[in-house]
C-alpha cells in the first residue's frame, strides 16, 4: 500500500498528491507528463478517515 503525505496548500485547504502513473492510466496527462486540459474531481467524505474521489466529466454551469 502506497502512502501519500497530507500537505497544507494554504490557510484554508490541504491536499494529497496523486501519482503520475495513476493519472496517466486515467488519460489525464499529455506526452510530456503534464496535466492535459482542465479536470475536476468531486471529493466525498464517506466515514471517519475515509474519502472517495470521482473524476467529473461535465460541470453544469
mmCIF file with all atom_site columns, C-alpha atoms in Angstrom, residues 8-14:
data_model
loop_
_atom_site.group_PDB
_atom_site.id
_atom_site.type_symbol
_atom_site.label_atom_id
_atom_site.label_alt_id
_atom_site.label_comp_id
_atom_site.label_asym_id
_atom_site.label_entity_id
_atom_site.label_seq_id
_atom_site.pdbx_PDB_ins_code
_atom_site.Cartn_x
_atom_site.Cartn_y
_atom_site.Cartn_z
_atom_site.occupancy
_atom_site.B_iso_or_equiv
_atom_site.pdbx_formal_charge
_atom_site.auth_seq_id
_atom_site.auth_comp_id
_atom_site.auth_asym_id
_atom_site.auth_atom_id
_atom_site.pdbx_PDB_model_num
ATOM 1 C CA . UNK A 1 8  ? -1.028 22.210 3.697 1.00 0.00 ? 8  UNK A CA 1
ATOM 2 C CA . UNK A 1 9  ? -1.789 24.109 0.467 1.00 0.00 ? 9  UNK A CA 1
ATOM 3 C CA . UNK A 1 10 ? -2.821 27.397 2.052 1.00 0.00 ? 10 UNK A CA 1
ATOM 4 C CA . UNK A 1 11 ? -4.560 28.609 5.215 1.00 0.00 ? 11 UNK A CA 1
ATOM 5 C CA . UNK A 1 12 ? -7.880 27.071 4.184 1.00 0.00 ? 12 UNK A CA 1
ATOM 6 C CA . UNK A 1 13 ? -7.013 23.819 2.462 1.00 0.00 ? 13 UNK A CA 1
ATOM 7 C CA . UNK A 1 14 ? -4.795 20.755 2.429 1.00 0.00 ? 14 UNK A CA 1
#
